[in-house]
Every structure is written in C-alpha cells, then in structure tokens.
Tab-separated table of C-alpha atoms and ligand atoms in Angstrom:
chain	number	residue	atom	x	y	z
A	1	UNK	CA	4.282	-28.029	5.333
A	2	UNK	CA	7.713	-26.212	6.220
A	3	UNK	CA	9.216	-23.942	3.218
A	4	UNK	CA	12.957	-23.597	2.584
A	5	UNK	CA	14.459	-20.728	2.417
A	6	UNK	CA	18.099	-20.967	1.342
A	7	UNK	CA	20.632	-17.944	3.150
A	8	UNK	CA	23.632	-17.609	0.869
A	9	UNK	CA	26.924	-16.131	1.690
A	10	UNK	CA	29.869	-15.194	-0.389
A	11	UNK	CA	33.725	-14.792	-0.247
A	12	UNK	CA	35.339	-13.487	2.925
A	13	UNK	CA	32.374	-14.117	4.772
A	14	UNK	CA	33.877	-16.408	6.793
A	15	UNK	CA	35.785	-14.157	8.266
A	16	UNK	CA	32.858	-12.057	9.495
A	17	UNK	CA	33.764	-10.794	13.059
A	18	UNK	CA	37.368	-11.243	12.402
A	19	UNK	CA	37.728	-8.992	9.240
A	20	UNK	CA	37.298	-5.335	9.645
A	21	UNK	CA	35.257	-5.284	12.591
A	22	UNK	CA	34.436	-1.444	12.122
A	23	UNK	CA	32.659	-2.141	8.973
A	24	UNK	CA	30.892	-5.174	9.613
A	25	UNK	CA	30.920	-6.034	13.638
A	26	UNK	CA	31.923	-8.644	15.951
A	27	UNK	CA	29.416	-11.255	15.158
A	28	UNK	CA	30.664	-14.639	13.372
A	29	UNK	CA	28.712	-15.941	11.156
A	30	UNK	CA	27.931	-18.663	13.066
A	31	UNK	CA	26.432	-15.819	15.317
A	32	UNK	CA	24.210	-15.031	12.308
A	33	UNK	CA	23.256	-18.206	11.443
A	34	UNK	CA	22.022	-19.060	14.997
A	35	UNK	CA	20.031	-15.955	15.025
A	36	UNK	CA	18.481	-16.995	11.595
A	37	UNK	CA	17.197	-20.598	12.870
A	38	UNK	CA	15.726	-18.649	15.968
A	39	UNK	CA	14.117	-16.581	13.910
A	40	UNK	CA	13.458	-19.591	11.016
A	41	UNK	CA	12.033	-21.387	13.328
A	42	UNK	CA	9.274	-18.672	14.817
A	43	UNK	CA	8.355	-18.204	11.135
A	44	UNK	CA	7.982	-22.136	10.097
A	45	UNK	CA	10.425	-21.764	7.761
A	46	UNK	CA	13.641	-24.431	7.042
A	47	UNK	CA	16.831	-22.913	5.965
A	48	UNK	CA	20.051	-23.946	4.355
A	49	UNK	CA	22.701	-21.775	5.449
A	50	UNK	CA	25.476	-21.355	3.608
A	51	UNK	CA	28.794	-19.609	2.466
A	52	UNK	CA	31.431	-20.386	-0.233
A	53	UNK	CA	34.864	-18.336	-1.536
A	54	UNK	CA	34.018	-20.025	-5.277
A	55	UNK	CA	31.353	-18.345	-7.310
A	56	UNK	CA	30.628	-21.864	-8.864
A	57	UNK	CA	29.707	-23.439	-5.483
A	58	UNK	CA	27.230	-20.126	-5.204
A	59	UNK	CA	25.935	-20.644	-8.656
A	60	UNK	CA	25.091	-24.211	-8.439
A	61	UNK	CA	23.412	-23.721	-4.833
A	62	UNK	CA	21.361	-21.355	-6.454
A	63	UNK	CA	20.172	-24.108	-9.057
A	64	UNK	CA	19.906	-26.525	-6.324
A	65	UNK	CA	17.431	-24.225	-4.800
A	66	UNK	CA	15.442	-23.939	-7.895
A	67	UNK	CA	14.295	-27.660	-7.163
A	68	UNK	CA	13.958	-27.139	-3.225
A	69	UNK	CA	13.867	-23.735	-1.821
A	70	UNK	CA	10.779	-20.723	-1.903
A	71	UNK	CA	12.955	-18.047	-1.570
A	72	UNK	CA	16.628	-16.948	-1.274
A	73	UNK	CA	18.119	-14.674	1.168
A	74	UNK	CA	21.758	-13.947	-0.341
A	75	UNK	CA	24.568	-11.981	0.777
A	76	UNK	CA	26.861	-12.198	-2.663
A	77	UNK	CA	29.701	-9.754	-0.850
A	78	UNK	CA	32.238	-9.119	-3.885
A	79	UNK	CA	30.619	-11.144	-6.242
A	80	UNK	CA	27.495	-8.590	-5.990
A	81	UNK	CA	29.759	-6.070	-8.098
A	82	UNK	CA	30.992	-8.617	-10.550
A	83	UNK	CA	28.830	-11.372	-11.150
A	84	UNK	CA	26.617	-11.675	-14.143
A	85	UNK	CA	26.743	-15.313	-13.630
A	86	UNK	CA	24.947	-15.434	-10.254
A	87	UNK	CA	22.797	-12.547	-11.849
A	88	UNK	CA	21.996	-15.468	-14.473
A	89	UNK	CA	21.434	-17.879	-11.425
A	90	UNK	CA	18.984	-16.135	-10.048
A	91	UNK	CA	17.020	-15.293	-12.793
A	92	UNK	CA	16.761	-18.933	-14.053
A	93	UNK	CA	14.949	-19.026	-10.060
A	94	UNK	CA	11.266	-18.797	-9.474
A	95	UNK	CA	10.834	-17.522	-6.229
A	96	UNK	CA	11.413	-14.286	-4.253
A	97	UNK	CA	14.686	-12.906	-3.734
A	98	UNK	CA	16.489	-10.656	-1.146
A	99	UNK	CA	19.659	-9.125	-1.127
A	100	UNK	CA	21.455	-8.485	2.032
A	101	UNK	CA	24.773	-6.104	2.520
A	102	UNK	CA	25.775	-5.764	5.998
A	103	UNK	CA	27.545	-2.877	5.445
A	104	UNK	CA	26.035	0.098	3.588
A	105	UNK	CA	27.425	0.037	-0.055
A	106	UNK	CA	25.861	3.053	-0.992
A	107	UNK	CA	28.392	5.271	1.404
A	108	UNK	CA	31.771	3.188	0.504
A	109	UNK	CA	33.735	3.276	-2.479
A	110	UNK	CA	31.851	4.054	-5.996
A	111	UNK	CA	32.861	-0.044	-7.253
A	112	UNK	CA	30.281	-0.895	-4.637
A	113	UNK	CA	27.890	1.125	-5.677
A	114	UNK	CA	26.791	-1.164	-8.369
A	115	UNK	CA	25.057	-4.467	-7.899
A	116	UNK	CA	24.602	-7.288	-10.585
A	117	UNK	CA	22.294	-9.049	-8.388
A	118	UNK	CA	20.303	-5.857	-7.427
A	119	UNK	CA	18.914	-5.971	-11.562
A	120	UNK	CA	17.350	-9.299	-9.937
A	121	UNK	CA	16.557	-8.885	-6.475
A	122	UNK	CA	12.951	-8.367	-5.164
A	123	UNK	CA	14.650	-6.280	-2.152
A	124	UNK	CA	17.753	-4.703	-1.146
A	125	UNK	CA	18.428	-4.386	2.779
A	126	UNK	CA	21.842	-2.354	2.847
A	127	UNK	CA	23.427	-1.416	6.000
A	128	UNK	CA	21.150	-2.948	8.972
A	129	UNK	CA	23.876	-5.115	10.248
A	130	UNK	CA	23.538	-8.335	10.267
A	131	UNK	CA	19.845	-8.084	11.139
A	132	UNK	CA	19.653	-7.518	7.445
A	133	UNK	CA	19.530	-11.403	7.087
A	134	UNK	CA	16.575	-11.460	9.738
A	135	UNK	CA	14.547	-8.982	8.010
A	136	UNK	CA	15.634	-10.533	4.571
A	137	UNK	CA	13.873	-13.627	6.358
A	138	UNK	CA	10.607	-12.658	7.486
A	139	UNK	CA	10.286	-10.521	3.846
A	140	UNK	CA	10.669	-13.817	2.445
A	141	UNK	CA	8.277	-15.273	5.067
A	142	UNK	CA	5.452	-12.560	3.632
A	143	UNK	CA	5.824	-13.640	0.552
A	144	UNK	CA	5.496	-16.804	0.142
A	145	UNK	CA	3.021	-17.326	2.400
A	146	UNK	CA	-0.619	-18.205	1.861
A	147	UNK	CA	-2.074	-14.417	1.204
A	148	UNK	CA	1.264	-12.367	0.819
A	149	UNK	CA	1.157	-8.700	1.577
B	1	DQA	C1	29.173	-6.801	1.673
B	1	DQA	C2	29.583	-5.556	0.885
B	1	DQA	C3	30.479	-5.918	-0.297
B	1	DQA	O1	30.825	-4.747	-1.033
B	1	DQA	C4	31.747	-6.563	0.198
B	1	DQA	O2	32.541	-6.977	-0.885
B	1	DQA	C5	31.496	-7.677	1.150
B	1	DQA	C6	30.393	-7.607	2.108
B	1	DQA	C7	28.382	-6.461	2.947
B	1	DQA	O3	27.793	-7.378	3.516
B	1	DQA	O4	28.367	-5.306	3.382
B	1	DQA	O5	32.276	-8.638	1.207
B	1	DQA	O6	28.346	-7.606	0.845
C-alpha cells in the first residue's frame, strides 16, 4: 500500500528561482517538485505537493492531511517565524514531521532565528538547498515504514 506524504510550501515560494537567487538558487519549484516524485517514487511513497501565499490554505492542508497523509514535509518560509496557528496545525497531526529551510536561518537575520514550527517538528534540515525537501523525504520514508530506524 503507497503512503502519502504531503510537501508543503509557503508564501513567496513561488517565486523560488526568480527571487533572490543568491540565497535560495535557480531552481523553480517546479524543479523541486519533479525531483521529489523521482525521488517519491524510488521510496513508494505518494505526495501532494503544494504551496500557498494564505496561511489558512496551509492550515487547512495540514488538517486535510490528518485524514490522508503519514507524514509532512513543510517548508512554512515566513510563516515559520510567526505562526502559532500552523504550530497548532501540526500538533493536532499524528504523524512525523520535517521542517525544511532552504536557506540557512541560523546565519541570517536574528527574526529568523526563531521557528514556531520547530517547537513541533520531528527534524529541522536548514540550509541543504533544496535537497532539504529530498532528505526531508526519505526521513519521512524511515519513519513510517514497517521497522523505523
Ligand atoms: C525559508 C527561510 C525563511 O526565513 C524565509 O522567510 C523564506 C524561505 C527558506 O527556505 O530558507 O521564505 O523558509
């Protein structure tokens, strides 16, 4: 039986490849999401990859995926510094999840430096790229499969 795995995206990253290339590259996200069916696909797993501007749309994905998905790979971009409402989303979810920052927070500006979602996540991947999202993936792959490690 195939597992979903939803990939979330938030604000502005639609613009990935366009917007400030020297922070977070030249791949769209369309790049990334091919990559992560490649990859989806070598690991058996569905996904349902998404992006929104609106932190409701993000929200009620997230409760969607409480009836359908095993795990969540997320990328909140701003909303990871502001959001106790996706915070609250996430904790009203079962299954493992991973938070993704293509950039490295940690060395930017001190606003970034806090994460809402991080009080939830089971992992952090900060500053891989966009190959963040693939290793996000195959964590989630681990862990919800038969005899996780
Ligand atoms: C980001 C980092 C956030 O601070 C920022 O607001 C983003 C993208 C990243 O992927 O590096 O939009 O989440």
């Amino acid at each position: 039986m195939s597992r979903l795995v939803f990939v979330l995206n938030g604000p502005n990253l639609n613009l990935l490849g366009k917007r400030q290339p020297h922070i977070y590259g030249h791949e769209t996200l369309a790049d990334v999401e091919a990559e992560c069916r490649t990859l989806a696909a070598e690991l058996r797993l569905d996904i349902a990859f998404r992006q929104s501007n609106r932190e409701y749309e993000i929200i009620d994905w997230i409760h969607e995926a409480r009836e359908t998905a095993v795990g969540i790979v997320i990328n909140p971009a701003a909303f990871t510094h502001t959001s106790v409402a996706i915070l609250d989303a996430l904790n009203a979810f079962e299954g493992p999840v991973i938070e993704v920052h293509i950039s490295n927070v940690h060395k930017r500006e001190a606003f970034r430096h806090h994460s809402y979602v991080s009080l939830r996540a089971d992992g952090v991947i900060a500053g891989l790229g966009t190959q963040g999202y693939l290793l996000g993936l195959q964590r989630i792959a681990r862990l919800t499969a038969d005899e996780p490690a």
